[in-house]
Short mmCIF file of C-alpha atoms and ligand atoms in Angstrom, two decimals:
data_model
loop_
_atom_site.label_atom_id
_atom_site.label_comp_id
_atom_site.label_asym_id
_atom_site.label_seq_id
_atom_site.Cartn_x
_atom_site.Cartn_y
_atom_site.Cartn_z
CA MET A 1 71.73 -38.30 23.58
CA LYS A 2 75.43 -39.14 23.09
CA PRO A 3 76.64 -38.80 19.45
CA SER A 4 77.49 -42.53 19.39
CA GLN A 5 73.87 -43.39 20.22
CA VAL A 6 72.28 -41.29 17.46
CA GLY A 7 72.84 -43.76 14.60
CA PRO A 8 71.68 -46.93 16.37
CA SER A 9 68.66 -45.16 17.91
CA LEU A 10 67.58 -43.57 14.63
CA SER A 11 67.96 -46.80 12.70
CA ARG A 12 65.48 -48.44 15.08
CA ILE A 13 62.69 -46.00 14.20
CA VAL A 14 63.03 -45.71 10.40
CA LYS A 15 63.00 -48.31 7.64
CA CYS A 16 65.54 -46.52 5.44
CA THR A 17 69.33 -46.90 5.58
CA VAL A 18 71.08 -44.99 8.37
CA SER A 19 74.87 -45.02 8.42
CA TRP A 20 77.32 -43.89 11.07
CA ASP A 21 80.23 -45.69 9.50
CA ALA A 22 83.45 -43.59 9.68
CA GLN A 23 84.02 -43.72 5.92
CA ILE A 24 80.51 -42.53 5.10
CA ARG A 25 80.78 -39.74 7.68
CA ASN A 26 84.06 -38.64 6.07
CA LEU A 27 82.50 -38.73 2.63
CA TYR A 28 79.65 -36.48 3.73
CA SER A 29 81.96 -34.13 5.66
CA VAL A 30 82.81 -32.29 2.43
CA ASP A 31 81.00 -30.83 -0.56
CA ALA A 32 82.15 -28.59 -3.43
CA SER A 33 82.84 -25.76 -0.96
CA SER A 34 86.04 -24.98 0.92
CA TYR A 35 84.65 -26.35 4.23
CA VAL A 36 84.71 -29.61 6.15
CA VAL A 37 82.27 -30.65 8.93
CA LYS A 38 81.84 -34.27 9.98
CA PRO A 39 78.23 -35.38 10.60
CA GLN A 40 77.20 -37.90 13.26
CA VAL A 41 74.95 -39.85 10.95
CA VAL A 42 73.87 -40.02 7.31
CA ALA A 43 70.30 -41.15 6.57
CA PHE A 44 68.89 -42.03 3.15
CA PRO A 45 65.10 -41.48 3.45
CA ARG A 46 63.01 -43.47 0.98
CA ASN A 47 59.83 -41.46 1.42
CA GLU A 48 58.09 -38.66 3.26
CA SER A 49 57.23 -40.85 6.22
CA ASP A 50 60.97 -41.52 6.85
CA ILE A 51 61.62 -37.78 6.80
CA VAL A 52 58.80 -37.05 9.26
CA LYS A 53 60.13 -39.70 11.67
CA ILE A 54 63.69 -38.41 11.42
CA ILE A 55 62.64 -34.80 12.05
CA LYS A 56 60.52 -35.78 15.07
CA PHE A 57 63.45 -37.78 16.46
CA ALA A 58 65.89 -34.92 15.85
CA ARG A 59 63.52 -32.41 17.41
CA LYS A 60 63.08 -34.57 20.50
CA TYR A 61 66.82 -34.83 21.09
CA GLY A 62 67.85 -31.42 19.68
CA ILE A 63 69.99 -32.86 16.88
CA PRO A 64 70.67 -30.70 13.78
CA VAL A 65 69.38 -32.02 10.44
CA THR A 66 70.87 -30.93 7.12
CA PRO A 67 69.33 -32.05 3.81
CA ARG A 68 71.74 -32.73 1.00
CA GLY A 69 71.31 -33.13 -2.74
CA ALA A 70 74.39 -33.74 -4.86
CA GLY A 71 76.70 -31.76 -2.57
CA VAL A 72 77.92 -29.47 -5.34
CA GLY A 73 76.96 -26.28 -3.51
CA LEU A 74 79.88 -23.90 -3.16
CA VAL A 75 79.47 -22.39 0.32
CA GLY A 76 79.08 -25.39 2.63
CA SER A 77 75.31 -25.13 2.98
CA ALA A 78 74.87 -28.93 2.75
CA LEU A 79 77.34 -29.65 5.57
CA GLY A 80 76.28 -30.15 9.18
CA ARG A 81 77.38 -31.83 12.39
CA GLY A 82 74.18 -33.79 13.14
CA ILE A 83 72.09 -35.88 10.77
CA ILE A 84 72.63 -35.49 7.02
CA LEU A 85 69.63 -36.44 4.87
CA ASP A 86 70.77 -37.70 1.48
CA MET A 87 67.66 -37.15 -0.63
CA ARG A 88 68.64 -39.33 -3.62
CA HIS A 89 65.72 -41.78 -3.24
CA LEU A 90 63.07 -39.10 -3.65
CA ASP A 91 63.42 -39.35 -7.39
CA GLU A 92 59.96 -39.45 -8.92
CA ILE A 93 59.30 -37.41 -12.09
CA ARG A 94 55.78 -36.60 -13.37
CA LEU A 95 55.52 -34.59 -16.56
CA GLY A 96 52.78 -32.07 -17.27
CA ASP A 97 52.23 -30.00 -20.40
CA ASP A 98 53.98 -26.88 -19.18
CA HIS A 99 55.35 -28.05 -15.84
CA VAL A 100 56.99 -30.99 -14.11
CA LYS A 101 56.48 -32.48 -10.64
CA VAL A 102 59.71 -33.84 -9.24
CA GLY A 103 61.04 -35.48 -6.11
CA SER A 104 63.65 -33.27 -4.47
CA GLY A 105 66.42 -35.84 -5.02
CA VAL A 106 65.98 -35.87 -8.82
CA PHE A 107 69.21 -35.03 -10.60
CA LYS A 108 68.89 -32.22 -13.11
CA GLY A 109 70.65 -34.29 -15.79
CA ARG A 110 68.02 -37.03 -15.61
CA LEU A 111 65.21 -34.49 -15.74
CA ASP A 112 66.81 -32.67 -18.70
CA LYS A 113 67.00 -35.90 -20.71
CA ILE A 114 63.34 -36.72 -20.08
CA LEU A 115 62.19 -33.18 -20.82
CA GLN A 116 64.22 -33.15 -24.02
CA THR A 117 62.15 -36.01 -25.42
CA ARG A 118 59.19 -33.60 -25.14
CA ASN A 119 61.20 -30.69 -26.58
CA ARG A 120 61.11 -28.87 -23.25
CA PHE A 121 63.53 -27.69 -20.54
CA ILE A 122 63.58 -26.01 -17.12
CA GLY A 123 64.83 -22.42 -16.85
CA PRO A 124 67.59 -22.44 -14.22
CA ASP A 125 70.78 -24.14 -15.46
CA PRO A 126 73.73 -24.00 -13.05
CA SER A 127 77.07 -24.51 -14.80
CA ILE A 128 77.59 -27.76 -12.91
CA GLY A 129 75.13 -29.06 -15.54
CA PRO A 130 73.50 -32.40 -14.87
CA HIS A 131 75.16 -32.99 -11.50
CA CYS A 132 72.90 -31.06 -9.11
CA THR A 133 69.50 -31.99 -7.69
CA ILE A 134 66.20 -30.14 -7.74
CA GLY A 135 66.24 -29.93 -3.91
CA GLY A 136 69.69 -28.32 -4.00
CA MET A 137 68.63 -25.92 -6.75
CA ILE A 138 65.61 -24.83 -4.73
CA GLY A 139 67.71 -24.76 -1.56
CA THR A 140 70.19 -22.29 -3.04
CA ASN A 141 67.78 -20.55 -5.45
CA ALA A 142 70.19 -21.59 -8.19
CA SER A 143 70.33 -19.74 -11.48
CA GLY A 144 72.79 -20.15 -14.33
CA ILE A 145 73.65 -19.04 -17.83
CA HIS A 146 70.12 -18.72 -19.16
CA SER A 147 68.59 -17.15 -16.05
CA LEU A 148 68.92 -13.82 -17.80
CA LYS A 149 65.88 -14.79 -19.86
CA TYR A 150 64.32 -17.67 -17.90
CA GLY A 151 64.85 -16.52 -14.30
CA SER A 152 66.26 -18.14 -11.17
CA THR A 153 64.70 -21.17 -9.48
CA ILE A 154 62.42 -18.88 -7.43
CA ASP A 155 60.87 -17.52 -10.63
CA ASN A 156 60.13 -21.03 -11.89
CA LEU A 157 58.83 -22.64 -8.73
CA ILE A 158 55.08 -23.32 -8.71
CA GLN A 159 54.55 -25.61 -5.69
CA VAL A 160 56.52 -27.11 -2.83
CA ARG A 161 55.73 -30.04 -0.56
CA MET A 162 57.96 -30.20 2.50
CA VAL A 163 58.37 -31.30 6.11
CA ASP A 164 58.96 -28.45 8.56
CA GLY A 165 61.04 -28.44 11.76
CA SER A 166 58.16 -29.87 13.79
CA GLY A 167 57.72 -32.83 11.44
CA THR A 168 54.55 -31.43 9.83
CA VAL A 169 53.97 -31.99 6.12
CA ILE A 170 53.15 -28.70 4.38
CA ASN A 171 51.96 -27.93 0.86
CA PHE A 172 52.64 -24.49 -0.56
CA PRO A 173 50.89 -22.49 -1.86
CA GLY A 174 47.39 -22.91 -0.42
CA ASN A 175 48.25 -23.39 3.24
CA ARG A 176 46.25 -21.10 5.48
CA ASP A 177 48.24 -21.87 8.66
CA PHE A 178 50.83 -19.31 7.66
CA LYS A 179 48.49 -16.32 7.49
CA LYS A 180 50.14 -14.74 10.53
CA ILE A 181 53.62 -14.70 9.01
CA ILE A 182 52.23 -13.38 5.71
CA ASN A 183 50.51 -10.57 7.56
CA LYS A 184 53.74 -9.75 9.38
CA ILE A 185 55.68 -9.65 6.13
CA ARG A 186 52.99 -7.60 4.41
CA SER A 187 52.58 -5.07 7.19
CA SER A 188 56.30 -4.56 7.85
CA GLU A 189 57.60 -1.17 6.95
CA ASP A 190 61.24 -0.42 6.13
CA VAL A 191 61.89 -3.90 4.74
CA SER A 192 64.51 -3.35 2.11
CA PHE A 193 65.97 -5.54 -0.61
CA PRO A 194 68.61 -4.77 -3.22
CA LYS A 195 67.17 -4.04 -6.67
CA VAL A 196 69.02 -6.78 -8.51
CA SER A 197 67.87 -9.37 -11.04
CA LYS A 198 68.73 -12.36 -8.82
CA ASN A 199 69.41 -12.77 -5.12
CA SER A 200 70.26 -15.78 -2.94
CA CYS A 201 71.04 -13.93 0.30
CA GLY A 202 68.66 -14.31 3.24
CA TYR A 203 64.99 -15.30 2.94
CA ARG A 204 63.20 -13.94 -0.12
CA ILE A 205 60.35 -12.28 1.75
CA ASP A 206 60.40 -9.63 -0.98
CA LYS A 207 58.69 -12.17 -3.25
CA VAL A 208 55.99 -13.02 -0.70
CA SER A 209 53.06 -10.71 -0.16
CA LEU A 210 50.12 -13.11 -0.52
CA GLU A 211 49.48 -16.69 0.62
CA LYS A 212 49.78 -17.79 -2.99
CA ASP A 213 53.46 -16.78 -2.92
CA LEU A 214 54.49 -18.77 0.17
CA HIS A 215 56.36 -21.46 -1.77
CA LYS A 216 58.82 -18.76 -2.90
CA LEU A 217 60.04 -18.41 0.67
CA ILE A 218 61.53 -21.90 0.40
CA ALA A 219 63.70 -20.96 -2.61
CA GLY A 220 67.13 -20.09 -1.26
CA SER A 221 66.26 -21.21 2.29
CA GLU A 222 69.16 -23.73 2.33
CA GLY A 223 67.27 -26.43 4.19
CA THR A 224 66.65 -24.13 7.16
CA LEU A 225 62.84 -23.94 6.86
CA GLY A 226 61.92 -27.44 5.76
CA ILE A 227 62.97 -30.60 4.00
CA ILE A 228 61.60 -30.40 0.48
CA VAL A 229 59.92 -33.65 -0.53
CA SER A 230 58.81 -32.62 -4.01
CA ALA A 231 58.20 -29.53 -6.12
CA LYS A 232 56.40 -28.40 -9.24
CA LEU A 233 58.45 -26.36 -11.71
CA ARG A 234 57.61 -24.50 -14.90
CA THR A 235 58.97 -25.87 -18.20
CA TYR A 236 59.58 -24.10 -21.53
CA PRO A 237 59.63 -25.23 -25.17
CA LEU A 238 63.16 -25.69 -26.51
CA PRO A 239 64.00 -22.75 -28.79
CA LYS A 240 63.88 -23.59 -32.51
CA ASN A 241 67.07 -21.71 -33.36
CA ILE A 242 69.89 -20.22 -31.39
CA CYS A 243 72.82 -17.99 -32.19
CA LEU A 244 75.95 -17.32 -30.14
CA CYS A 245 78.07 -14.21 -30.70
CA ILE A 246 81.54 -13.98 -29.18
CA ILE A 247 82.74 -10.44 -28.53
CA HIS A 248 86.29 -9.45 -27.74
CA TYR A 249 87.29 -6.51 -25.51
CA GLY A 250 90.66 -5.12 -24.45
CA THR A 251 89.71 -4.91 -20.78
CA LEU A 252 87.07 -6.17 -18.39
CA THR A 253 85.95 -2.60 -17.72
CA GLU A 254 85.31 -1.97 -21.43
CA ALA A 255 83.34 -5.20 -21.57
CA VAL A 256 81.09 -4.57 -18.57
CA ARG A 257 80.37 -1.03 -19.82
CA ASP A 258 78.91 -2.65 -22.94
CA VAL A 259 76.57 -5.01 -21.06
CA PRO A 260 73.65 -2.58 -20.42
CA ASN A 261 73.41 -1.99 -24.20
CA ILE A 262 73.64 -5.67 -25.04
CA ILE A 263 70.85 -6.69 -22.68
CA LYS A 264 68.50 -4.22 -24.36
CA LEU A 265 68.46 -6.71 -27.27
CA GLN A 266 66.88 -9.30 -24.92
CA PRO A 267 69.45 -12.07 -25.33
CA SER A 268 68.98 -15.40 -23.54
CA ALA A 269 72.51 -15.28 -22.05
CA VAL A 270 75.38 -12.81 -21.58
CA GLU A 271 78.47 -14.38 -20.01
CA ILE A 272 81.89 -12.87 -19.38
CA PHE A 273 85.40 -14.38 -18.95
CA ASP A 274 88.73 -12.76 -18.17
CA SER A 275 92.00 -13.76 -19.81
CA ASN A 276 92.76 -16.39 -17.13
CA ILE A 277 89.83 -18.34 -18.52
CA THR A 278 89.95 -17.44 -22.23
CA LYS A 279 93.48 -18.81 -22.52
CA HIS A 280 92.01 -22.31 -22.08
CA ILE A 281 89.64 -21.98 -25.01
CA LYS A 282 90.51 -24.67 -27.57
CA ILE A 283 88.37 -23.69 -30.51
CA LYS A 284 89.23 -21.78 -33.62
CA ILE A 285 88.47 -18.14 -32.99
CA LYS A 286 90.55 -15.16 -33.90
CA MET A 287 91.98 -14.23 -30.53
CA SER A 288 94.91 -11.86 -30.26
CA SER A 289 97.35 -12.21 -27.39
CA LYS A 290 95.91 -8.92 -26.15
CA THR A 291 92.54 -10.50 -25.39
CA GLY A 292 91.55 -8.95 -22.11
CA CYS A 293 88.21 -10.63 -22.01
CA LEU A 294 85.39 -12.19 -23.97
CA ILE A 295 81.64 -11.91 -23.74
CA PHE A 296 79.37 -14.68 -25.05
CA VAL A 297 75.93 -13.44 -26.09
CA GLU A 298 73.22 -15.94 -27.00
CA PHE A 299 69.93 -15.19 -28.73
CA ASP A 300 67.13 -17.73 -28.97
CA ASN A 301 64.56 -15.45 -30.55
CA MET A 302 64.53 -12.96 -33.45
CA ILE A 303 67.97 -14.23 -34.38
CA GLN A 304 68.55 -12.39 -37.66
CA SER A 305 67.53 -8.95 -36.42
CA SER A 306 69.38 -9.40 -33.09
CA LYS A 307 72.55 -10.41 -34.96
CA LYS A 308 72.33 -7.28 -37.08
CA LYS A 309 71.65 -5.06 -34.09
CA ILE A 310 74.49 -6.37 -31.96
CA TYR A 311 77.03 -5.40 -34.63
CA LYS A 312 75.66 -1.86 -34.40
CA ILE A 313 75.54 -1.45 -30.65
CA THR A 314 78.63 -3.22 -29.31
CA SER A 315 81.85 -1.35 -28.59
CA GLY A 316 83.77 -4.65 -28.73
CA GLN A 317 84.86 -6.70 -31.74
CA ILE A 318 82.59 -9.59 -32.73
CA ILE A 319 85.02 -12.41 -33.48
CA LYS A 320 82.57 -15.25 -34.08
CA THR A 321 78.89 -15.91 -34.62
CA GLU A 322 77.72 -19.48 -34.43
CA THR A 323 74.32 -20.98 -35.17
CA ASN A 324 75.16 -24.69 -35.18
CA ARG A 325 73.63 -26.17 -32.02
CA ASP A 326 76.37 -28.76 -31.41
CA LYS A 327 79.10 -26.17 -31.79
CA ILE A 328 77.27 -23.80 -29.46
CA LYS A 329 76.98 -26.62 -26.92
CA LYS A 330 80.76 -27.08 -27.07
CA LEU A 331 81.28 -23.38 -26.48
CA TRP A 332 78.99 -23.48 -23.45
CA ASN A 333 80.91 -26.52 -22.18
CA PHE A 334 83.97 -24.31 -22.22
CA ARG A 335 82.03 -21.76 -20.17
CA ASN A 336 80.90 -24.46 -17.75
CA SER A 337 84.53 -25.40 -17.10
CA ALA A 338 85.45 -21.90 -15.88
CA LEU A 339 85.66 -22.98 -12.24
CA ALA A 340 87.84 -25.98 -13.13
CA TYR A 341 90.13 -23.72 -15.19
CA SER A 342 90.35 -21.32 -12.25
CA LEU A 343 91.40 -24.15 -9.94
CA GLN A 344 94.16 -25.07 -12.39
CA SER A 345 95.65 -21.62 -11.85
CA ILE A 346 96.45 -22.03 -8.16
CA THR A 347 99.74 -23.33 -6.82
CA LYS A 348 100.55 -25.56 -3.85
CA ASN A 349 100.70 -22.81 -1.26
CA GLU A 350 97.60 -21.02 -2.46
CA ILE A 351 93.90 -21.44 -1.72
CA MET A 352 90.82 -20.30 -3.60
CA PRO A 353 88.00 -20.15 -1.03
CA HIS A 354 84.47 -19.48 -2.26
CA LEU A 355 83.92 -16.28 -0.42
CA ILE A 356 83.42 -13.20 -2.56
CA GLU A 357 82.58 -15.30 -5.62
CA ASP A 358 78.94 -14.48 -6.14
CA ALA A 359 78.15 -10.76 -5.84
CA VAL A 360 75.38 -9.33 -7.98
CA VAL A 361 74.84 -5.63 -8.67
CA PRO A 362 72.61 -3.59 -10.97
CA VAL A 363 74.17 -4.12 -14.41
CA LYS A 364 75.05 -0.45 -14.86
CA ARG A 365 77.18 -0.63 -11.71
CA LEU A 366 79.42 -3.46 -12.87
CA PRO A 367 82.30 -1.00 -13.54
CA LEU A 368 82.00 0.16 -9.91
CA LEU A 369 82.10 -3.44 -8.72
CA LEU A 370 85.36 -3.93 -10.61
CA LYS A 371 86.78 -0.79 -8.99
CA ILE A 372 85.87 -2.02 -5.49
CA LEU A 373 87.48 -5.34 -6.25
CA GLU A 374 90.64 -3.73 -7.59
CA MET A 375 90.98 -1.63 -4.45
CA ILE A 376 90.53 -4.56 -2.07
CA SER A 377 92.71 -6.99 -3.99
CA LYS A 378 95.49 -4.37 -4.09
CA LYS A 379 95.14 -3.61 -0.40
CA TYR A 380 95.33 -7.28 0.62
CA GLY A 381 97.65 -8.38 -2.18
CA PHE A 382 95.65 -11.19 -3.77
CA LYS A 383 95.01 -12.18 -7.38
CA VAL A 384 91.55 -12.66 -8.86
CA ILE A 385 90.01 -14.58 -11.73
CA ILE A 386 86.71 -13.22 -12.98
CA TYR A 387 83.92 -14.80 -14.99
CA GLY A 388 80.17 -15.09 -14.71
CA HIS A 389 76.71 -13.97 -15.56
CA ALA A 390 77.42 -10.39 -16.66
CA GLY A 391 73.93 -9.94 -18.12
CA ASN A 392 72.55 -10.33 -14.61
CA GLY A 393 75.29 -8.18 -13.02
CA ASN A 394 76.51 -11.35 -11.27
CA LEU A 395 80.32 -11.81 -11.31
CA HIS A 396 82.10 -14.88 -10.00
CA VAL A 397 85.28 -13.53 -8.47
CA MET A 398 87.71 -16.29 -7.59
CA SER A 399 90.16 -14.93 -5.05
CA ILE A 400 93.57 -16.60 -4.93
CA LEU A 401 95.10 -16.21 -1.49
CA ARG A 402 98.30 -17.46 0.04
CA GLN A 403 97.57 -20.10 2.67
CA ARG A 404 99.28 -17.97 5.26
CA ASP A 405 96.79 -15.15 4.60
CA ILE A 406 93.82 -17.10 5.88
CA HIS A 407 93.47 -14.76 8.85
CA ARG A 408 92.67 -11.96 6.37
CA ILE A 409 89.66 -13.70 4.90
CA LYS A 410 87.10 -12.15 7.21
CA ASN A 411 88.36 -8.62 6.55
CA ILE A 412 88.48 -9.18 2.81
CA ALA A 413 84.92 -10.50 2.81
CA SER A 414 83.67 -7.77 5.08
CA GLU A 415 85.17 -4.93 3.03
CA PHE A 416 84.11 -6.42 -0.30
CA PHE A 417 80.55 -7.07 0.88
CA SER A 418 80.23 -3.59 2.31
CA GLY A 419 81.33 -2.21 -1.09
CA VAL A 420 78.81 -4.42 -2.91
CA ILE A 421 75.99 -3.35 -0.60
CA SER A 422 76.96 0.32 -0.94
CA ILE A 423 76.35 0.17 -4.71
CA GLY A 424 72.96 -1.52 -4.34
CA GLY A 425 74.08 -5.13 -4.76
CA SER A 426 73.62 -8.45 -3.01
CA ILE A 427 76.48 -10.51 -1.58
CA SER A 428 75.05 -13.63 -3.23
CA GLY A 429 73.33 -13.87 -6.58
CA GLU A 430 72.90 -17.64 -6.79
CA HIS A 431 75.19 -19.72 -4.53
CA GLY A 432 73.61 -18.81 -1.18
CA ASP A 433 74.98 -17.97 2.27
CA GLY A 434 76.20 -21.23 3.84
CA PHE A 435 79.26 -20.99 6.08
CA ALA A 436 80.85 -18.37 3.84
CA ARG A 437 78.22 -15.65 4.08
CA SER A 438 75.58 -16.34 6.74
CA GLU A 439 77.28 -14.05 9.27
CA PHE A 440 77.12 -11.24 6.69
CA VAL A 441 73.35 -11.50 6.09
CA LYS A 442 72.90 -8.93 8.89
CA MET A 443 75.14 -6.60 6.94
CA GLN A 444 73.11 -7.03 3.77
CA TYR A 445 69.73 -6.23 5.31
CA ASN A 446 68.52 -3.66 7.79
CA LYS A 447 67.50 -4.69 11.31
CA LYS A 448 63.75 -4.79 10.53
CA THR A 449 64.32 -7.13 7.60
CA TYR A 450 66.70 -9.37 9.54
CA ASP A 451 64.26 -9.53 12.48
CA LEU A 452 61.57 -10.69 10.07
CA PHE A 453 63.93 -13.40 8.79
CA LYS A 454 64.29 -14.60 12.39
CA GLN A 455 60.51 -14.73 12.82
CA VAL A 456 60.16 -16.70 9.60
CA LYS A 457 62.77 -19.17 10.82
CA LYS A 458 61.01 -19.51 14.18
CA GLN A 459 57.65 -20.15 12.54
CA PHE A 460 59.00 -23.03 10.43
CA ASP A 461 61.58 -24.41 12.80
CA PRO A 462 60.89 -23.36 16.40
CA LYS A 463 63.60 -25.62 17.88
CA ASN A 464 66.26 -24.53 15.36
CA ILE A 465 67.16 -28.05 14.25
CA LEU A 466 67.01 -27.46 10.48
CA ASN A 467 70.51 -26.68 9.20
CA PRO A 468 71.27 -24.34 12.13
CA GLY A 469 73.81 -21.57 11.61
CA LYS A 470 72.93 -21.10 7.94
CA ILE A 471 71.26 -17.80 6.93
CA ILE A 472 70.39 -16.88 10.55
CA SER A 473 73.67 -16.92 12.43
CA ASP A 474 75.06 -15.44 15.61
CA HIS A 475 78.52 -16.91 15.12
CA SER A 476 81.31 -16.32 12.67
CA ALA A 477 81.79 -19.39 10.48
CA VAL A 478 83.60 -17.96 7.48
CA THR A 479 86.96 -19.47 8.46
CA ARG A 480 86.08 -21.84 11.29
CA ASN A 481 85.65 -25.00 9.23
CA LEU A 482 87.83 -24.08 6.26
CA LYS A 483 89.91 -26.93 4.88
CA VAL A 484 93.48 -25.92 4.13
C1 LIG B 1 81.50 -26.22 -11.14
C2 LIG B 1 80.27 -25.62 -10.48
C3 LIG B 1 79.53 -24.69 -11.20
C4 LIG B 1 78.39 -24.11 -10.61
N1 LIG B 1 77.66 -23.21 -11.33
C5 LIG B 1 76.55 -22.67 -10.80
C6 LIG B 1 75.76 -21.76 -11.56
O1 LIG B 1 76.06 -21.43 -12.70
N2 LIG B 1 74.66 -21.27 -10.97
C7 LIG B 1 74.26 -21.63 -9.70
O2 LIG B 1 73.24 -21.16 -9.22
N3 LIG B 1 75.00 -22.48 -8.96
C8 LIG B 1 76.13 -23.01 -9.48
N4 LIG B 1 76.87 -23.89 -8.74
C9 LIG B 1 76.44 -24.22 -7.39
C10 LIG B 1 75.58 -25.49 -7.34
O3 LIG B 1 75.55 -26.10 -8.55
C11 LIG B 1 74.18 -25.17 -6.94
O4 LIG B 1 74.19 -24.58 -5.69
C12 LIG B 1 73.30 -26.45 -6.93
O5 LIG B 1 71.98 -26.06 -7.00
C13 LIG B 1 73.51 -27.32 -5.73
O6 LIG B 1 72.77 -28.51 -5.90
P1 LIG B 1 73.02 -29.79 -5.00
O7 LIG B 1 72.01 -30.79 -5.36
O8 LIG B 1 74.45 -30.19 -5.05
O9 LIG B 1 72.70 -29.18 -3.56
P2 LIG B 1 73.54 -29.32 -2.23
O10 LIG B 1 74.86 -28.64 -2.38
O11 LIG B 1 73.55 -30.72 -1.80
O12 LIG B 1 72.62 -28.45 -1.25
C14 LIG B 1 72.50 -27.07 -1.45
C15 LIG B 1 71.54 -26.50 -0.40
O13 LIG B 1 70.22 -26.98 -0.65
C16 LIG B 1 69.72 -27.64 0.51
N5 LIG B 1 68.92 -28.79 0.07
C17 LIG B 1 69.27 -29.83 -0.71
N6 LIG B 1 68.24 -30.68 -0.84
C18 LIG B 1 67.21 -30.17 -0.13
C19 LIG B 1 65.90 -30.60 0.17
N7 LIG B 1 65.39 -31.73 -0.32
N8 LIG B 1 65.14 -29.83 0.98
C20 LIG B 1 65.61 -28.65 1.48
N9 LIG B 1 66.84 -28.20 1.24
C21 LIG B 1 67.63 -28.95 0.44
C22 LIG B 1 70.95 -28.08 1.29
O14 LIG B 1 70.68 -28.24 2.68
C23 LIG B 1 71.88 -26.92 1.03
O15 LIG B 1 71.56 -25.89 1.91
C24 LIG B 1 78.01 -24.48 -9.29
C25 LIG B 1 78.76 -25.43 -8.60
C26 LIG B 1 79.88 -26.00 -9.18
C27 LIG B 1 80.66 -27.01 -8.41
#
């Protein structure tokens, strides 16, 4: 079918809005990543039946389909050249005592507000705050500040309802049709995964050994295995009291060396910022001009004893402890602006592609990660800004490159990722693979593991129409669709 025929033909078979207007296509050609890809059509399904029809149509004509939530993913995983499915209308919320059933297009902010009236919350909390959707969070296996205590999306997912690449509606767990793939995963020897606290690279077959785990395979699958219609997620009671300690260190290395001791106290969050970020902080704390970096440590349990203990164990200087909820919220807002502050640091001829921004390593190896980074940034002559989820060993490294150095991106990524893998890490802790990292998934995992990923993909999407080129990829995409 010719691209110009896709929109009119699709609109004849579904009741929902389908747009192939140039302005809409431009709007959906970008997300929060550094990439741009113009789709042929954008569809706004109103229900499951629309999705099934669209998938069957796409499968018949071999047209790629990419689901999209809020489009705030950082690696281009919601961009595609075929049909984009904007999931906003799948917005139903049904509250349970200790869980919530949500449509995949539900915005986290709306869910948070409703849960708050019941004194509850969901665990994963990406720093984009209210502006992402449940489908996108599942798609990337998003985490966030409090994932140290409450886990990533994968750890909080209880059920998934989705439409696979053949247009079949599937409920997980409890679907016996996937016994074969489970057996393959279970019986495979030499499957190896990094021993890290969070991981959004590849398919999480490490979490799937029984049929009851199958829904976990969908977390982090970036729309490549199915279009999520709805999901059931765990909820938690809001903590009664919280306390935030701000610790100052002379250097990043000193700070990350302290993290293994701090996490022994079981905090709910441990976040780090370098001086590029701390200089934006506009609250009254005693910060000397020598501030190399800060760590924020939050406790939401055993506050008094944890506060006492942290003074004893830290090698840094505690410059503030705060227990007022509103003030703590303001401090976290500062943390949530770290990416915006980073963007303010680049000049006209520079770019800051999301590329090496999401590595995660065992916490004890954070000093090694910094060494690897120092070596590579010196070799290629680029500056970095560092912040992130230190308690999980997950550092967001914003690399500031000159526009004319774009041709070096692949080498930089390749060398950095090989360093990360060599110290037992994963190339993505929470943002996923997308255009930036899918070609490096083969580097992360051994051949047996990667071959299993391919079989998983084939089982769910035999015609490869669901977000092709993401996670399983034979082509290099890291610079192909970069916007400069
Ligand atoms: C300032 C900023 C801060 C951020 N901080 C964090 C952070 O702390 N932690 C973190 O984990 N992430 C963070 N992110 C990344 C981003 O917030 C997450 O990736 C988020 O979950 C994306 O949600 P979305 O709704 O925008 O998804 P999109 O970007 O629209 O989609 C993401 C992926 O999910 C797939 N998808 C979407 N809906 C469905 C569906 N219904 N079915 C199947 N697949 C689907 C898409 O195809 C795509 O592959 C940050 C981003 C920004 C811009």
